[in-house]
Short mmCIF file of C-alpha atoms in Angstrom, two decimals:
data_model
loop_
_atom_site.label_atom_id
_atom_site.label_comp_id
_atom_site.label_asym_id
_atom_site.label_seq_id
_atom_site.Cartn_x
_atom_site.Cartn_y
_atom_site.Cartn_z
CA UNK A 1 -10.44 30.73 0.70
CA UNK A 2 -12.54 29.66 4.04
CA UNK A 3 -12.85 31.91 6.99
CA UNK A 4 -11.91 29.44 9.81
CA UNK A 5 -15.10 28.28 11.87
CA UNK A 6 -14.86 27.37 15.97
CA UNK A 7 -14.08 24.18 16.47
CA UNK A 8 -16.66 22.67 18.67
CA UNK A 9 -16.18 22.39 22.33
CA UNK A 10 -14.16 19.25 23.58
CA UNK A 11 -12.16 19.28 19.83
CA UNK A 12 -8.90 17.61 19.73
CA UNK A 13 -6.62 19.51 17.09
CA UNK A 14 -3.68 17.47 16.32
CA UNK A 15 -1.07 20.15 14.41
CA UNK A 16 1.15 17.34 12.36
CA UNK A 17 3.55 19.90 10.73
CA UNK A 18 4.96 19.35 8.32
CA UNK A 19 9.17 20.36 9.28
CA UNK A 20 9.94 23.93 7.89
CA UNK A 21 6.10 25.76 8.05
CA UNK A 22 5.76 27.69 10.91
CA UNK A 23 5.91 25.11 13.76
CA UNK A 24 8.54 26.50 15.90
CA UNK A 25 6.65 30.05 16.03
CA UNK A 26 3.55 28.06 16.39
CA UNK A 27 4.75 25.94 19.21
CA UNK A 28 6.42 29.00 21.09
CA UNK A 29 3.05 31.18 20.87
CA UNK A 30 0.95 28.21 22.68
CA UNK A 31 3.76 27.44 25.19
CA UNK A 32 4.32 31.19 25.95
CA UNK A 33 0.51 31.96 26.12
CA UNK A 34 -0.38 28.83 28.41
CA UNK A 35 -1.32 31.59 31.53
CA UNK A 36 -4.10 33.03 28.67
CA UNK A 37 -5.35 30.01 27.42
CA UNK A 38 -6.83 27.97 30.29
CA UNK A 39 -9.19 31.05 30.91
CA UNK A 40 -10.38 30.88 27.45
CA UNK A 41 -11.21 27.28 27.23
CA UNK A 42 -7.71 25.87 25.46
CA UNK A 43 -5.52 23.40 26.79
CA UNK A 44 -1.94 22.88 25.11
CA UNK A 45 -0.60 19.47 25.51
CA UNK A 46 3.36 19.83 25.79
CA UNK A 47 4.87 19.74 28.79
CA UNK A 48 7.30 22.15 27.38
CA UNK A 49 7.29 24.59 24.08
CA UNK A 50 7.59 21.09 21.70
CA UNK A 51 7.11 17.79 22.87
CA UNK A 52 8.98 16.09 20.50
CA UNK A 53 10.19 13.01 22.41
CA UNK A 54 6.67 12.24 22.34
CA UNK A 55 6.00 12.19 18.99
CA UNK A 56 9.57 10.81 18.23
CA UNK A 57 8.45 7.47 20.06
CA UNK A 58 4.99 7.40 18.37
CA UNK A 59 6.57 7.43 15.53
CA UNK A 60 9.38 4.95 16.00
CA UNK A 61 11.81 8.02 15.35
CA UNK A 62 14.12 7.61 18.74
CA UNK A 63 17.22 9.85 18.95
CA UNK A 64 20.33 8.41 20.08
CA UNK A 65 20.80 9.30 24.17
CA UNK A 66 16.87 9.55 24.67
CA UNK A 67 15.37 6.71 27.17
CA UNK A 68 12.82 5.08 25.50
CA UNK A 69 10.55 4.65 28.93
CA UNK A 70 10.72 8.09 29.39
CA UNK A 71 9.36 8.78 25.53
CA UNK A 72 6.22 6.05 26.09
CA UNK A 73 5.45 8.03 29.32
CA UNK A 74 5.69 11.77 27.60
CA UNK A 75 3.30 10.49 24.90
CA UNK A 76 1.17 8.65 27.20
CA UNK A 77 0.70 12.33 29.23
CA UNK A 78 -0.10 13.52 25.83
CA UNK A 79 -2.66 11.43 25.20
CA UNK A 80 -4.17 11.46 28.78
CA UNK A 81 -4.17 15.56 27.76
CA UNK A 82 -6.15 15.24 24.70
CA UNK A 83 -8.64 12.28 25.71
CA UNK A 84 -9.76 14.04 29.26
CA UNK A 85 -13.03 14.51 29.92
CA UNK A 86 -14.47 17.99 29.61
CA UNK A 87 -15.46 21.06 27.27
CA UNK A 88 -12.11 22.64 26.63
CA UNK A 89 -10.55 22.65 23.68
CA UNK A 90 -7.32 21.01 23.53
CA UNK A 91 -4.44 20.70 21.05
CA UNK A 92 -0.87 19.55 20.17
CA UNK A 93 1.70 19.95 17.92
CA UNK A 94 4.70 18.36 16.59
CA UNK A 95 5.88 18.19 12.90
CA UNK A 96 7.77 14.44 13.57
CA UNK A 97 4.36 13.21 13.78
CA UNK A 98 4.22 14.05 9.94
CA UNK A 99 6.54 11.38 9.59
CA UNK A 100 4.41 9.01 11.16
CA UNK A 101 3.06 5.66 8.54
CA UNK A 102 -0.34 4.74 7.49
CA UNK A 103 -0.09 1.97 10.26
CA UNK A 104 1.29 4.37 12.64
CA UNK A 105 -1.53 6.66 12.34
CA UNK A 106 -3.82 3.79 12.94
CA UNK A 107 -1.65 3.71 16.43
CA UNK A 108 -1.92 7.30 17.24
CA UNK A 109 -5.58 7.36 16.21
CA UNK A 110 -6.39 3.93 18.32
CA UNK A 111 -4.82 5.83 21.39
CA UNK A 112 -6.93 9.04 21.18
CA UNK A 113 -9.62 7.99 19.74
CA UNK A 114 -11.73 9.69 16.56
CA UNK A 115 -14.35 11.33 18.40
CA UNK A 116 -14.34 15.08 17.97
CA UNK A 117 -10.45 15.09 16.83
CA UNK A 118 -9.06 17.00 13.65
CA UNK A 119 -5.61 16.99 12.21
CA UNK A 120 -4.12 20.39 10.76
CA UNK A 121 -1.47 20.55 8.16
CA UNK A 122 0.16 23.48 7.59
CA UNK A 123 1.92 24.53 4.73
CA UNK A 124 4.20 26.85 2.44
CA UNK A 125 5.67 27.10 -1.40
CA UNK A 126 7.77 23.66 -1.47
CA UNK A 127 10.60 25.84 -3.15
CA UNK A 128 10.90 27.69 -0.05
CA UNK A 129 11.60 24.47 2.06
CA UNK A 130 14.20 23.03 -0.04
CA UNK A 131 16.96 25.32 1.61
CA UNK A 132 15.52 24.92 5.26
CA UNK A 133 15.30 21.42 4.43
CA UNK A 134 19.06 21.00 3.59
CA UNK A 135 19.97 22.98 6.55
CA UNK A 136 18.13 20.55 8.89
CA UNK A 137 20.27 17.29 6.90
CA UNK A 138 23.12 19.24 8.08
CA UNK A 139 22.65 19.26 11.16
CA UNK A 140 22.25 15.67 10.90
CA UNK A 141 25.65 14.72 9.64
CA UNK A 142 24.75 15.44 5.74
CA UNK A 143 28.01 15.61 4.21
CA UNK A 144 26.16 16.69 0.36
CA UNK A 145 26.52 20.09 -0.87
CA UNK A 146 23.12 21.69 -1.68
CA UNK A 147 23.93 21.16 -5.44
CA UNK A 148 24.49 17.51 -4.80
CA UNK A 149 21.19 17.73 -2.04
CA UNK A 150 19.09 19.09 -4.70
CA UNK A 151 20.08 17.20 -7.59
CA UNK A 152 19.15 13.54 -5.23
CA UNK A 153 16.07 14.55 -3.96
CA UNK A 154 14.66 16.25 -7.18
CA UNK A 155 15.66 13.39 -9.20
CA UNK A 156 13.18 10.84 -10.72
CA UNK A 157 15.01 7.79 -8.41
CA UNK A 158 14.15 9.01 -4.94
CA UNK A 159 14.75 5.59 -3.27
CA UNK A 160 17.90 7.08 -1.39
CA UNK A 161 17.08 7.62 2.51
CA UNK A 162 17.55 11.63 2.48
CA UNK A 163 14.80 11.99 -0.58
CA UNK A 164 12.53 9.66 0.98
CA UNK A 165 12.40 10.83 3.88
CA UNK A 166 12.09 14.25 2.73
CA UNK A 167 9.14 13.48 0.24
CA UNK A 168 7.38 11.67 3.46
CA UNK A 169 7.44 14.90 5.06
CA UNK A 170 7.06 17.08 1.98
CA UNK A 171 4.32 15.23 -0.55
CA UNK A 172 1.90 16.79 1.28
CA UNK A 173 -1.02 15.59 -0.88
CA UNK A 174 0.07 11.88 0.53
CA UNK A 175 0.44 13.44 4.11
CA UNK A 176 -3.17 14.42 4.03
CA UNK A 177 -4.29 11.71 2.22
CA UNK A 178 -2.68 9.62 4.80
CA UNK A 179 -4.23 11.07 7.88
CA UNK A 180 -7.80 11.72 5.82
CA UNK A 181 -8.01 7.74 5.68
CA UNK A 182 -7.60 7.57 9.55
CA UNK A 183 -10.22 10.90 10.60
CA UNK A 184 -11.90 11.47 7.12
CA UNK A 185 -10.80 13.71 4.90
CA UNK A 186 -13.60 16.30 6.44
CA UNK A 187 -11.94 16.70 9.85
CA UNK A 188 -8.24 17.68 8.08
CA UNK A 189 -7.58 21.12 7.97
CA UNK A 190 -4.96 22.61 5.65
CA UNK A 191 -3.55 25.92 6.87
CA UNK A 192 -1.20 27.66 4.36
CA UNK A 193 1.12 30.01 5.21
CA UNK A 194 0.97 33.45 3.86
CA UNK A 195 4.62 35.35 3.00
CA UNK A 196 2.81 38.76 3.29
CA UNK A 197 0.98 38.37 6.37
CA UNK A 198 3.36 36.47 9.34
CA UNK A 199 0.50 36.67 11.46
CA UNK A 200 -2.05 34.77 9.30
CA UNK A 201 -1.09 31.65 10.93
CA UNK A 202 -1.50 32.27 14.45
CA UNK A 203 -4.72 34.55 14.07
CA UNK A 204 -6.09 31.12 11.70
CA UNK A 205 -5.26 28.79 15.32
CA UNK A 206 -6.50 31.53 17.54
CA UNK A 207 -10.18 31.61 15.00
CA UNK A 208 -10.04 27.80 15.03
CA UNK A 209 -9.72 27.42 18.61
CA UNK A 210 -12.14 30.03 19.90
CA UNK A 211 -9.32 32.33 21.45
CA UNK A 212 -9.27 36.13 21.49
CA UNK A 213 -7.10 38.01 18.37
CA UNK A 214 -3.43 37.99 19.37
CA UNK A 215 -3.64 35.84 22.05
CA UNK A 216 -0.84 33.93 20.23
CA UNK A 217 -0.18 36.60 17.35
CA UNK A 218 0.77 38.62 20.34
CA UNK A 219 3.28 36.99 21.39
CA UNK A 220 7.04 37.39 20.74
CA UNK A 221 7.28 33.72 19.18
CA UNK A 222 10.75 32.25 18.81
CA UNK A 223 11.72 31.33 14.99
CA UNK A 224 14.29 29.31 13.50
CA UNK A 225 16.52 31.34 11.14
CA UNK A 226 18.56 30.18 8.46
CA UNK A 227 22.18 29.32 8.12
CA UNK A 228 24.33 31.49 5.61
CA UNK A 229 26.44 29.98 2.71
CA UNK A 230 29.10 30.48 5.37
CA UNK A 231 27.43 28.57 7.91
CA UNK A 232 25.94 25.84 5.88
CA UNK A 233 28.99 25.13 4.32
CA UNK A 234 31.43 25.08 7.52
CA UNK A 235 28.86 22.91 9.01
CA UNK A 236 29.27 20.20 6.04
CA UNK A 237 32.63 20.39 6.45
CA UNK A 238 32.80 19.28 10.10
CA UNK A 239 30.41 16.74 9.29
CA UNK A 240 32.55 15.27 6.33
CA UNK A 241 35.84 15.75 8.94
CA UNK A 242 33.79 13.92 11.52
CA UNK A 243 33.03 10.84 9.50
CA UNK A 244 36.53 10.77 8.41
CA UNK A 245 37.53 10.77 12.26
CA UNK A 246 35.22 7.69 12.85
CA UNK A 247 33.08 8.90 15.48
CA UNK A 248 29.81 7.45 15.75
CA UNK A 249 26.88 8.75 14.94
CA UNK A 250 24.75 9.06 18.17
CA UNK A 251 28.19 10.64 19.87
CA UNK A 252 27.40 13.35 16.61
CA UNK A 253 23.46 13.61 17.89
CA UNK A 254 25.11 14.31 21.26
CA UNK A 255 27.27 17.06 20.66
CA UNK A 256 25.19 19.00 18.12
CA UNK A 257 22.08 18.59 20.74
CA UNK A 258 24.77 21.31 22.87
CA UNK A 259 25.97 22.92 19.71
CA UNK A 260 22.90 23.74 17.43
CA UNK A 261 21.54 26.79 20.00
CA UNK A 262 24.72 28.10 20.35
CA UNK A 263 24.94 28.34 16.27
CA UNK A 264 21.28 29.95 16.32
CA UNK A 265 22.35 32.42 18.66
CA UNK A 266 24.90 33.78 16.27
CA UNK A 267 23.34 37.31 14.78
CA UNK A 268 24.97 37.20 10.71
CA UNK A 269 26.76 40.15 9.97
CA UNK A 270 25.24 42.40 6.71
CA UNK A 271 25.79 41.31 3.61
CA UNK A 272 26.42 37.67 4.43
CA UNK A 273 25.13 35.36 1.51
CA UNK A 274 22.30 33.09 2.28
CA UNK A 275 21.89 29.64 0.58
CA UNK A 276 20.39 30.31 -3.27
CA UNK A 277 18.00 28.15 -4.94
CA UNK A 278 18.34 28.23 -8.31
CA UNK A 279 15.79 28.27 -11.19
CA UNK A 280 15.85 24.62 -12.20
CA UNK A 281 14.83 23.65 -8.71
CA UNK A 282 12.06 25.80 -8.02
CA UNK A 283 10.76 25.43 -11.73
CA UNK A 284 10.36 21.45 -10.38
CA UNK A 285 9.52 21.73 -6.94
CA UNK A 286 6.85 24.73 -7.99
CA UNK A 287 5.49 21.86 -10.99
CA UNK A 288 5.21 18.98 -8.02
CA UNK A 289 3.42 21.55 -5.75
CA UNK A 290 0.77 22.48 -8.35
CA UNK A 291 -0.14 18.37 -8.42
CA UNK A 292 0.02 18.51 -4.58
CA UNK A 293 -2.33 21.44 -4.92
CA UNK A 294 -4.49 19.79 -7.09
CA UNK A 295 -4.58 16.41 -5.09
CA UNK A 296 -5.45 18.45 -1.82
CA UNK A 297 -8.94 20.03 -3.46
CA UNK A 298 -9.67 16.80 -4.89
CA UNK A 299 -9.71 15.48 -1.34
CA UNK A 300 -12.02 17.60 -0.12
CA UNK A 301 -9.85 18.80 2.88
CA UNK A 302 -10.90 21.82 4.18
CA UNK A 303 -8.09 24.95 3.47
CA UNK A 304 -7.22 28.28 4.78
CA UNK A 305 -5.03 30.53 2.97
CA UNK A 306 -4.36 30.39 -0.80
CA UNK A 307 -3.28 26.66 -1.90
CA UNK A 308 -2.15 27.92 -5.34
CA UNK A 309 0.48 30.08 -3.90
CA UNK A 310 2.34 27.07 -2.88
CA UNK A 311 3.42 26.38 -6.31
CA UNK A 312 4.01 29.92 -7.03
CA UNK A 313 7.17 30.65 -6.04
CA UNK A 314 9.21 33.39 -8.79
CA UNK A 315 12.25 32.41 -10.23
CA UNK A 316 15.69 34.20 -8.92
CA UNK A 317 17.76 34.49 -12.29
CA UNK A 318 20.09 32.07 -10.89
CA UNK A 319 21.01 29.27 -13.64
CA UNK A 320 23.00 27.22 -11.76
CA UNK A 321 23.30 26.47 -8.10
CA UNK A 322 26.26 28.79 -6.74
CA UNK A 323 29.37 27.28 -5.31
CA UNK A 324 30.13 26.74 -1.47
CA UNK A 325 32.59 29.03 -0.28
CA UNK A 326 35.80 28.32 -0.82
CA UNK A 327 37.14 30.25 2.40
CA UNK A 328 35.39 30.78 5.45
CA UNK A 329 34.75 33.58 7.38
CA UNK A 330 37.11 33.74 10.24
CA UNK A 331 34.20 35.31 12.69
CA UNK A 332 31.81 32.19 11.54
CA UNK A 333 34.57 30.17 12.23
CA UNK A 334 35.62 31.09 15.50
CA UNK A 335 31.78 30.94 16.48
CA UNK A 336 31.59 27.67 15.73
CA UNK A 337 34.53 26.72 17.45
CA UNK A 338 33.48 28.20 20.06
CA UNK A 339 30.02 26.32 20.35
CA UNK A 340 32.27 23.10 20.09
CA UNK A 341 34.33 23.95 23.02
CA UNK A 342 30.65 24.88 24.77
CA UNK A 343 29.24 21.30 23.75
CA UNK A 344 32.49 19.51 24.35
CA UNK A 345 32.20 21.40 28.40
CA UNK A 346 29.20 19.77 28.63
CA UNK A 347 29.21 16.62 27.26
CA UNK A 348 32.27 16.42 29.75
CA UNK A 349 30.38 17.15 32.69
CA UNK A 350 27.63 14.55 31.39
CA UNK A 351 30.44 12.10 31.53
CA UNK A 352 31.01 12.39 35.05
CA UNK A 353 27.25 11.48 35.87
CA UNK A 354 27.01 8.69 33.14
CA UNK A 355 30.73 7.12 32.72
CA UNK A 356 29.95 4.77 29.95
CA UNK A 357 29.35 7.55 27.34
CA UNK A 358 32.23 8.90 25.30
CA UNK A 359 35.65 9.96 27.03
CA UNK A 360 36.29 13.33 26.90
CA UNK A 361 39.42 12.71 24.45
CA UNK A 362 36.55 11.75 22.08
CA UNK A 363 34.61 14.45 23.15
CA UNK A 364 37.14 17.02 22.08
CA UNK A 365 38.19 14.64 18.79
CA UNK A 366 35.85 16.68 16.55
CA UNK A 367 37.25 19.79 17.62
CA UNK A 368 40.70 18.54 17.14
CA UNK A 369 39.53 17.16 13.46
CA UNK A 370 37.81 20.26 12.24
CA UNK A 371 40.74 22.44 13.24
CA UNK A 372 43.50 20.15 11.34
CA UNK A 373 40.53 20.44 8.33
CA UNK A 374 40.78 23.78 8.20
CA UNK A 375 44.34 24.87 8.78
CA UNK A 376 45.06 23.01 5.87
CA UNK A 377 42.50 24.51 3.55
CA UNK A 378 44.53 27.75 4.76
#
């Protein structure tokens, strides 16, 4: 395992995710140390905690609602950032730009330029995504149960769009392979996550960037937590009710863009059941991570942490993948509802400013839907 060197003054450190390792915390220790940084030589480019409407339109990933113009200018501001002129150090991160293709690299490269910039990966036991994963579908109108999720993207046909998208994001020997061809393989820097140690990945930016221990460590960094079986499962049940209501699917982006914080905000109560993932998946996504694994040192990237550990993840004792609920918890439920009410407020007071998107009848429709859904699962 490396002990991470400086990066030399002027570097450009490009943080390309993937989704589901640590870039929320990440993002939220650089945005909420910015008064710290400047004095020490560091420059973060977001605007904000994550930029990801710049990285979205670098990577032809535009969300429904979001003006284009305004995406070219946040990514041309990012690259203004990162190409200035001058001894600081400067870096950005967003995991959508792990979606990004070979010929998109070639883009984001072309704008900033290979002089002096290195692309970090981080990463963590693929088991351990395949739940967060799921989650994140759902909250993209997914209407498969995590059996069904699973069973698609672990299969040997991953042609479907939700496996292939997730294996662009999560064959992360390809994803450094990818950006290796664009910066050589030298200036990629694979940072792996350590379960034991929450602060190794801060502490492994703060040694790569130059910047005094716990300058980010320090800081209380806002995570993403998990939805419960409860959750997960209420969630892709509105989603299935939704498509049944024939809404469309950028009035879905819409609403959950008011909706998901209010669902984060929600503190589970003890003793509510998380999402399982049984044996048979993490026996294959622990046997695809060991090739990753092997693919990475073959490269000759440069890694932090221990690579083996992410195809090391123990097995539960759980055969089969356990059944959604069957009933849902009436506090989970009333949260939710509540969050809809919340989004449908606002997406009604959005109307008033910008008349030709939906009416508030099909504002509230969803909330309408999920509550005939429900009543008559009793």
């Amino acid at each position: 395992m490396s002990t991470p060197s400086v990066l030399p003054a002027g570097a450009r450190l490009l943080h390309v995710g993937p989704h589901k390792t640590g870039t929320t915390a990440l993002q939220s220790a650089f945005d909420l140390a910015r008064a710290d940084l400047g004095p020490q030589g560091v420059h973060y480019a977001s605007r904000s905690r994550h930029d990801a409407r710049a990285a979205r339109y670098v990577t032809d990933r535009m969300v429904a609602g979001r003006d284009p113009a305004r995406a070219e200018q946040a990514w041309r501001a990012v690259v203004g950032t990162l190409t200035a002129a001058g001894p600081e150090r400067r870096v950005f991160s967003s995991e959508f730009l792990s979606d990004a293709t070979d010929e998109q690299i070639a883009r984001i490269v072309g704008d900033l330029g290979t002089d002096e910039l290195w692309v970090a990966i981080t990463l963590r036991p693929l088991a351990r995504i395949l739940s967060s994963q799921y989650q994140q579908g759902l909250q993209r109108q997914s209407p498969h149960t995590f059996d069904a999720w699973l069973r698609m993207v672990l299969a040997d046909d991953v042609s479907a769009p939700e496996p292939r998208e997730f294996w662009n994001r999560h064959r992360h020997d390809a994803l450094a392979r990818r950006w290796a061809a664009h910066v050589g393989a030298e200036r990629v820097l694979v940072v792996v996550l350590d379960s034991r140690d929450h602060a190794f990945l801060p502490h492994t930016f703060e040694q790569l960037l130059g910047l005094r221990a716990e300058t980010l460590a320090g800081q209380d960094a806002r995570e993403n937590r998990s939805l419960t079986a409860d959750e997960a499962e209420l969630l892709r049940r509105f989603n299935t009710g939704y498509a049944e209501l024939g809404l469309p699917p950028d009035h879905y982006v819409r609403l959950f863009r008011h909706l998901k914080d209010h669902l984060k905000e929600r503190e589970p109560a003890p003793g509510e059941a998380p999402l399982v993932t049984p044996d048979w998946a993490i026996e294959r996504a622990n046997a695809v991570a060991a090739e990753m694994a092997a693919t990475i040192r073959d490269l000759g990237a440069t890694v932090y942490g221990d690579l083996d550990s992410i195809s090391a993840t123990p097995l539960g004792g759980v055969a089969a993948t356990p059944e959604p609920p069957a009933a849902i918890d009436a506090a989970v439920a009333g949260w939710f509802g509540a969050g809809l009410a919340l989004a449908a407020e606002r997406l009604t007071a959005r109307e008033v400013a910008a008349p030709s998107r939906p009416t508030p009848a099909e504002v509230a429709a969803p909330v309408r839907g999920l509550r005939a859904r429900l009543s008559r699962r009793g």
